[in-house]
Every structure is written in structure tokens, then in C-alpha cells.
């Protein structure tokens, strides 16, 4: 599989100006021709993708795929990885992926929590929001009570901004569920392991 050559061709193609530039990358293996070093392939993608900001949605087919490389390709470019196991229908997975990416709702998504001293957001860079999908953002904050959050991004060529008022638990009030804390802790551990 010549992964570097395929990605270089896709990243060199002209990008649309009014929509997110998306690459759907299907592969059935590991790099075996051309550049085979995963770190060098990822560095090449970063270099060639600096200006066009293409999102790479990866679909790995089979059990011999390099899942670490494919995960990094997708997550580093704000795409998403998916894998097709033996006996799974490839056509169904490809159709589901296409249905997801054909209806972008908000790209270049940004989040701001005004007045709550929020920090340690994970993921640090938010993925694009597509119709029927969701974004889970976990973080920490230093001040409870009512506050305003702002979700903003691009809708095609237009800038959109949505404002919401929510209430956060104050110190000592506790949470009814430890789910948010577990989400944040799991993501933080993954981020630290990835940095190592």
C-alpha cells in the first residue's frame, strides 16, 4: 500500500472555498511502498495540510491496518477514524461515513465559557460538527454559578455564534454523576500517553 503517495495526491488537489475540504481515505493495510515510516508520513501530512486544512476521515479495512497511524492521521486533521472488521459490510460503513460528512453544520468550531475560569479543555481543538453528530468537550473550571457559553464557527462562508446561559455547581455542591470527571480524566490520560 502506497499510503504516502495517495495522501500526497489528495492533499495537492484544489480545495473548495465555500465548504470544508474533506479527504476520505480508505486503506486495507500498512505502508509497504514508498515511505513506510509512520512518523515521516504524519510529518508530510502536517506540512502539506498547513494551508488547506483538509479533514482526513479514515476508513481502515481488515485486521492488518496500522491503527495508530490511521488514528493519528484522522485526529491530527480534525477528521475521524473508523474501521471495518472482517465480516462487516464495507458498503454500509462507507455509506454511513458519506452521510455524516455530506452535511456539515459548523466548521472551525470554537468554545468559550465566560466568567467561569475554565481551563484544561479536551480535546484542545474541537472537531467539525456534522448533522446528526455530537461533540463532547470536557474540562475543568474554577468558579461555579450561572455563566454564559459561546459556541461559534463557520457555516459555509458565514460566521455563526450561539449564546447559552447555564449553571455550574459551586465548590462543595458536588455533582450528581461522576461521568463528566471520568470523561475528562480518560481524555487527559490518553493525551499524556500520546505525548510520551
Coordinates of N, CA and C in Angstrom, one line a residue:
X1 N 0.8 -1.2 0.0 CA 0.0 0.0 0.0 C 0.9 1.2 0.0
X2 N 0.7 2.1 -1.0 CA 1.5 3.4 -1.1 C 0.7 4.5 -0.4
X3 N 0.7 4.5 0.9 CA -0.1 5.5 1.7 C 0.4 6.9 1.5
X4 N 1.7 7.1 1.5 CA 2.2 8.5 1.3 C 1.8 9.1 0.0
X5 N 1.9 8.3 -1.1 CA 1.6 8.8 -2.4 C 0.1 9.1 -2.6
X6 N -0.7 8.3 -2.0 CA -2.2 8.5 -2.1 C -2.6 9.8 -1.3
X7 N -2.0 10.0 -0.1 CA -2.3 11.2 0.7 C -1.8 12.4 0.0
X8 N -0.6 12.3 -0.5 CA 0.0 13.5 -1.2 C -0.8 13.9 -2.4
X9 N -1.3 13.0 -3.2 CA -2.2 13.3 -4.3 C -3.5 14.0 -3.8
X10 N -4.1 13.5 -2.7 CA -5.3 14.0 -2.2 C -5.1 15.4 -1.6
X11 N -4.0 15.6 -0.9 CA -3.7 16.9 -0.3 C -3.3 18.0 -1.3
X12 N -2.9 17.6 -2.5 CA -2.5 18.5 -3.5 C -3.6 19.0 -4.4
X13 N -4.7 18.3 -4.3 CA -5.9 18.7 -5.2 C -6.5 20.0 -4.7
X14 N -7.1 20.8 -5.7 CA -7.7 22.1 -5.3 C -8.8 21.9 -4.2
X15 N -8.8 22.8 -3.3 CA -9.8 22.7 -2.2 C -11.0 23.7 -2.5
X16 N -12.2 23.3 -2.1 CA -13.3 24.2 -2.3 C -13.2 25.4 -1.3
X17 N -13.7 26.5 -1.8 CA -13.6 27.7 -0.9 C -14.8 27.9 0.0
X18 N -15.9 27.3 -0.3 CA -17.1 27.5 0.5 C -17.6 26.4 1.3
X19 N -16.8 25.3 1.4 CA -17.1 24.1 2.1 C -15.8 23.6 2.8
X20 N -16.0 22.8 3.9 CA -14.8 22.2 4.4 C -14.1 21.2 3.4
X21 N -12.8 21.2 3.3 CA -12.1 20.3 2.5 C -11.9 19.0 3.2
X22 N -12.5 17.9 2.6 CA -12.6 16.6 3.3 C -11.9 15.6 2.4
X23 N -11.1 14.7 3.0 CA -10.5 13.6 2.3 C -11.0 12.4 3.0
X24 N -11.6 11.4 2.2 CA -12.0 10.1 2.7 C -10.9 9.1 2.3
X25 N -10.2 8.6 3.2 CA -9.0 7.7 2.9 C -9.4 6.3 3.3
X26 N -9.5 5.4 2.3 CA -9.8 4.0 2.6 C -8.5 3.2 2.4
X27 N -8.1 2.4 3.3 CA -6.9 1.6 3.2 C -7.1 0.2 3.8
X28 N -6.4 -0.8 3.2 CA -6.6 -2.2 3.7 C -5.3 -2.7 4.3
X29 N -4.4 -1.8 4.7 CA -3.1 -2.3 5.2 C -2.2 -1.3 5.9
X30 N -0.9 -1.5 5.8 CA 0.1 -0.7 6.4 C 0.9 -0.2 5.2
X31 N 1.7 0.9 5.4 CA 2.5 1.4 4.3 C 3.6 0.4 4.0
X32 N 3.6 -0.1 2.7 CA 4.6 -1.1 2.3 C 5.4 -0.6 1.1
X33 N 5.0 0.5 0.5 CA 5.7 1.0 -0.7 C 5.9 2.5 -0.5
X34 N 7.0 3.0 -1.1 CA 7.3 4.5 -0.9 C 7.7 4.6 0.5
X35 N 7.3 5.7 1.1 CA 7.7 6.0 2.6 C 6.9 5.0 3.4
X36 N 7.6 4.3 4.3 CA 6.9 3.3 5.2 C 7.0 3.7 6.6
X37 N 7.7 4.8 7.0 CA 7.8 5.2 8.4 C 6.6 6.0 8.7
X38 N 5.8 5.6 9.7 CA 4.6 6.3 10.0 C 4.8 7.7 10.5
X39 N 5.9 8.0 11.3 CA 6.2 9.3 11.7 C 6.5 10.3 10.6
X40 N 7.2 9.8 9.6 CA 7.5 10.6 8.4 C 6.3 10.9 7.6
X41 N 5.4 9.9 7.5 CA 4.1 10.1 6.8 C 3.3 11.2 7.5
X42 N 3.2 11.1 8.8 CA 2.4 12.1 9.5 C 3.0 13.5 9.4
X43 N 4.4 13.6 9.4 CA 5.1 14.9 9.2 C 4.8 15.4 7.8
X44 N 4.7 14.6 6.8 CA 4.4 15.0 5.4 C 3.0 15.6 5.4
X45 N 2.1 14.9 6.0 CA 0.7 15.3 6.0 C 0.6 16.7 6.7
X46 N 1.2 16.9 7.8 CA 1.2 18.1 8.5 C 1.7 19.3 7.6
X47 N 2.9 19.0 7.0 CA 3.5 20.0 6.1 C 2.5 20.4 4.9
X48 N 2.0 19.4 4.3 CA 1.1 19.7 3.1 C -0.3 20.2 3.5
X49 N -0.6 20.0 4.7 CA -2.0 20.3 5.1 C -2.1 21.6 5.9
X50 N -0.9 22.3 6.0 CA -0.9 23.6 6.8 C -1.9 24.6 6.3
X51 N -1.9 24.8 4.9 CA -2.7 25.8 4.3 C -4.1 25.4 4.1
X52 N -4.3 24.2 3.5 CA -5.6 23.8 3.0 C -6.5 23.3 4.2
X53 N -5.9 22.8 5.3 CA -6.7 22.4 6.4 C -7.7 21.3 6.1
X54 N -7.3 20.3 5.3 CA -8.2 19.2 4.9 C -8.4 18.3 6.1
X55 N -9.7 17.9 6.3 CA -10.0 16.9 7.3 C -9.9 15.6 6.7
X56 N -9.2 14.7 7.3 CA -9.0 13.3 6.8 C -9.9 12.4 7.6
X57 N -10.8 11.8 6.9 CA -11.7 10.7 7.5 C -11.1 9.4 7.0
X58 N -10.7 8.6 7.9 CA -10.0 7.3 7.6 C -11.0 6.2 7.8
X59 N -10.9 5.2 6.8 CA -11.7 4.0 6.9 C -10.7 2.9 6.7
X60 N -10.3 2.2 7.8 CA -9.4 1.1 7.7 C -10.1 -0.2 7.6
X61 N -9.8 -1.0 6.6 CA -10.5 -2.3 6.3 C -9.6 -3.5 6.6
X62 N -10.1 -4.4 7.4 CA -9.4 -5.6 7.8 C -8.7 -5.5 9.1
X63 N -7.9 -6.5 9.4 CA -7.2 -6.6 10.7 C -5.7 -6.2 10.6
X64 N -5.2 -6.0 9.4 CA -3.8 -5.7 9.2 C -3.5 -4.2 9.2
X65 N -4.4 -3.4 9.4 CA -4.2 -2.0 9.3 C -3.4 -1.4 10.5
X66 N -2.6 -0.4 10.2 CA -1.8 0.3 11.3 C -2.8 1.3 12.0
X67 N -3.5 0.8 13.0 CA -4.5 1.6 13.6 C -3.9 2.9 14.3
X68 N -2.7 2.8 14.8 CA -2.1 4.0 15.4 C -1.9 5.1 14.4
X69 N -1.3 4.7 13.2 CA -1.1 5.7 12.1 C -2.4 6.3 11.7
X70 N -3.4 5.4 11.4 CA -4.7 5.9 10.9 C -5.4 6.8 11.9
X71 N -5.4 6.4 13.2 CA -5.9 7.3 14.2 C -5.3 8.7 14.2
X72 N -4.0 8.7 14.2 CA -3.2 10.0 14.2 C -3.6 10.8 12.9
X73 N -3.6 10.1 11.8 CA -4.0 10.9 10.5 C -5.3 11.6 10.7
X74 N -6.3 10.9 11.2 CA -7.6 11.4 11.3 C -7.7 12.5 12.4
X75 N -7.2 12.2 13.6 CA -7.4 13.1 14.7 C -6.5 14.3 14.6
X76 N -5.3 14.2 14.0 CA -4.4 15.4 13.8 C -5.0 16.4 12.8
X77 N -5.9 15.9 11.9 CA -6.5 16.8 10.9 C -8.0 17.1 11.2
X78 N -8.4 16.8 12.4 CA -9.8 17.1 12.8 C -10.8 16.2 12.0
X79 N -10.4 15.1 11.5 CA -11.3 14.1 10.9 C -11.7 13.1 11.9
X80 N -12.0 11.9 11.5 CA -12.4 10.8 12.4 C -12.0 9.5 11.8
X81 N -11.5 8.5 12.6 CA -11.2 7.2 12.2 C -12.3 6.3 12.3
X82 N -12.4 5.3 11.4 CA -13.4 4.2 11.5 C -12.8 3.0 10.9
X83 N -13.2 1.8 11.4 CA -12.6 0.6 11.0 C -13.6 -0.4 10.6
X84 N -13.3 -1.2 9.6 CA -14.3 -2.3 9.1 C -13.6 -3.6 9.5
X85 N -14.3 -4.4 10.3 CA -13.7 -5.7 10.7 C -14.1 -6.7 9.7
X86 N -13.4 -7.9 9.7 CA -13.9 -9.0 8.8 C -15.3 -9.3 9.1
X87 N -16.0 -9.6 8.1 CA -17.5 -10.0 8.1 C -18.4 -8.7 8.2
X88 N -17.8 -7.5 8.4 CA -18.6 -6.3 8.4 C -18.8 -5.9 6.9
X89 N -19.9 -5.2 6.6 CA -20.2 -4.8 5.2 C -19.5 -3.4 5.0
X90 N -18.5 -3.4 4.1 CA -17.7 -2.2 3.8 C -18.7 -1.2 3.2
X91 N -19.6 -1.6 2.4 CA -20.5 -0.6 1.7 C -21.3 0.2 2.8
X92 N -21.8 -0.5 3.8 CA -22.6 0.1 4.8 C -21.7 1.1 5.6
X93 N -20.5 0.8 5.9 CA -19.6 1.7 6.6 C -19.3 3.0 5.8
X94 N -19.0 2.7 4.5 CA -18.7 3.9 3.6 C -19.9 4.8 3.4
X95 N -21.1 4.2 3.3 CA -22.3 5.0 3.2 C -22.6 5.8 4.4
X96 N -22.4 5.2 5.6 CA -22.6 5.9 6.8 C -21.6 7.1 7.0
X97 N -20.3 6.9 6.6 CA -19.3 7.9 6.6 C -19.7 9.1 5.7
X98 N -20.1 8.7 4.5 CA -20.5 9.7 3.5 C -21.7 10.5 4.0
X99 N -22.7 9.8 4.5 CA -23.9 10.5 5.1 C -23.5 11.5 6.2
X100 N -22.5 11.1 7.0 CA -22.1 12.0 8.0 C -21.4 13.3 7.5
X101 N -20.5 13.1 6.6 CA -19.7 14.3 6.1 C -20.3 15.1 5.1
X102 N -21.4 14.7 4.5 CA -22.0 15.5 3.4 C -22.9 16.6 4.0
X103 N -23.1 16.7 5.3 CA -24.0 17.7 5.8 C -23.2 18.4 7.0
X104 N -22.2 19.2 6.7 CA -21.5 20.0 7.7 C -22.4 21.1 8.3
X105 N -22.5 21.2 9.6 CA -23.3 22.2 10.3 C -22.4 23.3 10.7
X106 N -21.3 23.0 11.3 CA -20.4 24.1 11.8 C -18.9 23.6 11.7
X107 N -18.1 24.4 11.1 CA -16.7 24.0 11.0 C -15.8 25.1 11.7
X108 N -14.6 24.7 12.0 CA -13.7 25.6 12.8 C -14.4 26.0 14.1
X109 N -14.9 25.0 14.8 CA -15.7 25.2 16.0 C -14.9 25.7 17.1
X110 N -15.4 26.8 17.8 CA -14.7 27.3 19.0 C -15.7 27.4 20.1
X111 N -15.2 27.3 21.3 CA -16.0 27.3 22.5 C -15.4 28.2 23.5
X112 N -16.2 29.0 24.1 CA -15.8 30.0 25.2 C -16.7 29.9 26.3
X113 N -16.2 29.8 27.5 CA -17.0 29.8 28.7 C -16.7 31.1 29.5
X114 N -17.6 32.1 29.4 CA -17.4 33.4 30.0 C -17.7 33.4 31.5
X115 N -16.7 33.8 32.3 CA -17.0 34.0 33.7 C -16.8 32.8 34.6
X116 N -16.4 31.7 34.1 CA -16.3 30.5 35.0 C -14.9 30.0 35.2
X117 N -13.9 30.8 34.6 CA -12.5 30.4 34.8 C -12.2 29.0 34.3
X118 N -12.6 28.7 33.1 CA -12.5 27.3 32.6 C -11.1 27.1 32.0
X119 N -10.6 25.9 32.1 CA -9.3 25.5 31.6 C -9.2 24.0 31.4
X120 N -8.1 23.6 30.8 CA -7.8 22.2 30.5 C -8.9 21.5 29.7
X121 N -9.3 22.2 28.6 CA -10.3 21.6 27.8 C -9.7 20.5 26.9
X122 N -10.5 19.4 26.8 CA -10.1 18.3 26.0 C -11.3 17.8 25.2
X123 N -11.2 17.7 23.9 CA -10.0 17.9 23.1 C -9.7 19.4 23.0
X124 N -8.4 19.7 22.8 CA -8.0 21.1 22.8 C -8.5 21.8 21.5
X125 N -8.5 21.0 20.4 CA -9.1 21.6 19.1 C -10.4 20.8 18.9
X126 N -11.5 21.5 18.8 CA -12.8 20.9 18.6 C -12.9 20.4 17.1
X127 N -13.5 19.2 16.9 CA -13.8 18.8 15.6 C -15.0 19.5 14.9
X128 N -15.1 19.3 13.6 CA -16.3 19.9 13.0 C -17.6 19.2 13.4
X129 N -18.7 20.0 13.3 CA -20.0 19.4 13.7 C -20.8 19.1 12.5
X130 N -21.2 17.9 12.4 CA -22.0 17.4 11.2 C -23.4 17.1 11.7
X131 N -24.4 17.2 10.7 CA -25.7 16.9 11.1 C -25.8 15.4 11.7
X132 N -26.5 15.3 12.8 CA -26.7 14.0 13.4 C -25.5 13.6 14.3
X133 N -24.5 14.4 14.4 CA -23.3 14.1 15.3 C -23.3 15.0 16.5
X134 N -22.4 14.7 17.4 CA -22.3 15.5 18.6 C -20.8 15.7 18.9
X135 N -20.5 16.7 19.7 CA -19.2 17.0 20.2 C -19.2 16.9 21.7
X136 N -18.3 16.1 22.3 CA -18.2 16.0 23.7 C -16.9 16.8 24.1
X137 N -17.1 17.8 24.9 CA -16.0 18.6 25.4 C -15.9 18.5 26.9
X138 N -14.7 18.1 27.4 CA -14.6 18.0 28.9 C -13.5 19.0 29.3
X139 N -13.7 19.5 30.5 CA -12.7 20.5 31.0 C -12.9 20.7 32.5
X140 N -12.2 21.7 33.0 CA -12.2 22.0 34.5 C -12.6 23.5 34.6
X141 N -13.1 23.8 35.7 CA -13.5 25.3 35.9 C -13.2 25.6 37.4
X142 N -13.0 26.9 37.6 CA -12.7 27.4 38.9 C -13.8 28.2 39.6
X143 N -14.9 28.5 38.9 CA -15.9 29.3 39.5 C -17.3 28.8 39.1
X144 N -18.2 28.4 40.0 CA -19.5 28.0 39.7 C -20.5 29.1 39.6
X145 N -21.8 28.7 39.4 CA -22.8 29.6 39.3 C -23.3 29.8 37.9
X146 N -24.2 30.8 37.6 CA -24.6 31.0 36.2 C -23.5 31.6 35.4
X147 N -23.4 31.2 34.2 CA -22.4 31.7 33.3 C -22.9 31.6 31.8
X148 N -22.2 32.3 30.9 CA -22.5 32.2 29.5 C -21.5 31.4 28.8
X149 N -22.0 30.5 27.9 CA -21.1 29.8 27.0 C -21.4 30.3 25.6
X150 N -20.3 30.4 24.8 CA -20.5 30.8 23.4 C -19.9 29.7 22.5
X151 N -20.7 29.2 21.6 CA -20.3 28.2 20.6 C -20.3 29.0 19.2
X152 N -19.1 29.0 18.6 CA -19.0 29.7 17.3 C -18.3 28.9 16.3
X153 N -18.4 29.3 15.0 CA -17.7 28.6 13.9 C -18.2 29.1 12.6
X154 N -17.9 28.4 11.6 CA -18.3 28.7 10.2 C -19.4 27.8 9.7
X155 N -20.3 28.5 9.0 CA -21.4 27.7 8.3 C -21.2 28.1 6.8
X156 N -20.4 27.3 6.1 CA -20.0 27.7 4.8 C -19.1 28.9 4.8
X157 N -19.6 30.0 4.2 CA -18.8 31.2 4.2 C -19.2 32.2 5.3
X158 N -20.3 31.8 6.1 CA -20.8 32.7 7.2 C -20.2 32.3 8.5
X159 N -20.0 33.3 9.4 CA -19.6 33.1 10.8 C -20.9 33.0 11.6
X160 N -21.0 32.0 12.4 CA -22.2 31.8 13.3 C -21.7 31.8 14.8
X161 N -22.6 32.3 15.6 CA -22.3 32.4 17.1 C -23.6 32.1 17.8
X162 N -23.5 31.1 18.8 CA -24.7 30.8 19.6 C -24.3 31.0 21.1
X163 N -25.2 31.7 21.8 CA -25.0 32.0 23.2 C -26.0 31.2 24.1
X164 N -25.5 30.6 25.2 CA -26.3 29.9 26.1 C -26.0 30.3 27.5
X165 N -26.9 30.3 28.4 CA -26.7 30.5 29.8 C -26.9 29.2 30.6
X166 N -25.9 28.8 31.3 CA -26.0 27.6 32.1 C -25.6 27.9 33.5
X167 N -25.8 26.9 34.4 CA -25.4 27.0 35.8 C -24.4 25.9 36.1
X168 N -23.3 26.2 36.7 CA -22.3 25.2 37.1 C -22.3 25.0 38.6
X169 N -22.1 23.8 39.1 CA -22.0 23.5 40.5 C -20.9 24.4 41.1
X170 N -21.2 24.9 42.3 CA -20.2 25.7 43.1 C -19.4 24.7 43.9
X171 N -18.3 25.2 44.4 CA -17.4 24.3 45.2 C -18.2 23.8 46.4
X172 N -18.1 22.5 46.7 CA -18.8 21.9 47.8 C -20.2 21.3 47.4
X173 N -20.7 21.8 46.3 CA -22.1 21.3 45.9 C -22.0 19.9 45.3
X174 N -20.9 19.5 44.7 CA -20.7 18.2 44.2 C -21.6 18.0 42.9
X175 N -21.4 16.9 42.3 CA -22.1 16.5 41.1 C -23.0 15.3 41.3
X176 N -24.1 15.2 40.6 CA -25.0 14.0 40.8 C -24.4 12.8 40.1
X177 N -23.5 13.1 39.1 CA -22.8 12.0 38.4 C -21.4 12.3 38.3
X178 N -20.5 11.2 38.3 CA -19.1 11.4 38.1 C -18.7 11.3 36.6
X179 N -19.7 11.1 35.8 CA -19.4 10.9 34.3 C -18.6 12.0 33.7
X180 N -18.9 13.3 33.9 CA -18.0 14.4 33.4 C -16.6 14.3 33.8
X181 N -16.4 14.0 35.1 CA -15.0 13.9 35.6 C -14.3 12.7 35.0
X182 N -15.0 11.6 34.8 CA -14.4 10.4 34.2 C -14.0 10.6 32.7
X183 N -14.9 11.3 32.0 CA -14.6 11.7 30.6 C -13.3 12.5 30.5
X184 N -13.2 13.5 31.4 CA -12.0 14.4 31.3 C -10.8 13.6 31.7
X185 N -10.9 12.8 32.8 CA -9.7 12.1 33.2 C -9.2 11.1 32.2
X186 N -10.2 10.4 31.5 CA -9.8 9.4 30.5 C -9.1 10.1 29.3
X187 N -9.6 11.3 28.9 CA -9.0 12.0 27.8 C -7.6 12.6 28.2
X188 N -7.5 13.0 29.4 CA -6.2 13.6 29.9 C -5.2 12.5 29.9
X189 N -5.5 11.3 30.4 CA -4.6 10.2 30.4 C -4.2 9.8 29.0
X190 N -5.1 9.8 28.0 CA -4.8 9.5 26.6 C -3.9 10.5 26.1
X191 N -4.1 11.8 26.4 CA -3.3 12.9 25.9 C -1.9 12.8 26.4
X192 N -1.7 12.4 27.7 CA -0.4 12.3 28.3 C 0.4 11.1 27.7
X193 N -0.4 10.0 27.5 CA 0.2 8.8 26.8 C 0.7 9.1 25.4
X194 N -0.2 9.9 24.7 CA 0.2 10.2 23.3 C 1.4 11.1 23.3
X195 N 1.5 12.0 24.3 CA 2.7 12.9 24.3 C 4.0 12.1 24.6
X196 N 3.9 11.0 25.3 CA 5.0 10.2 25.6 C 5.5 9.4 24.4

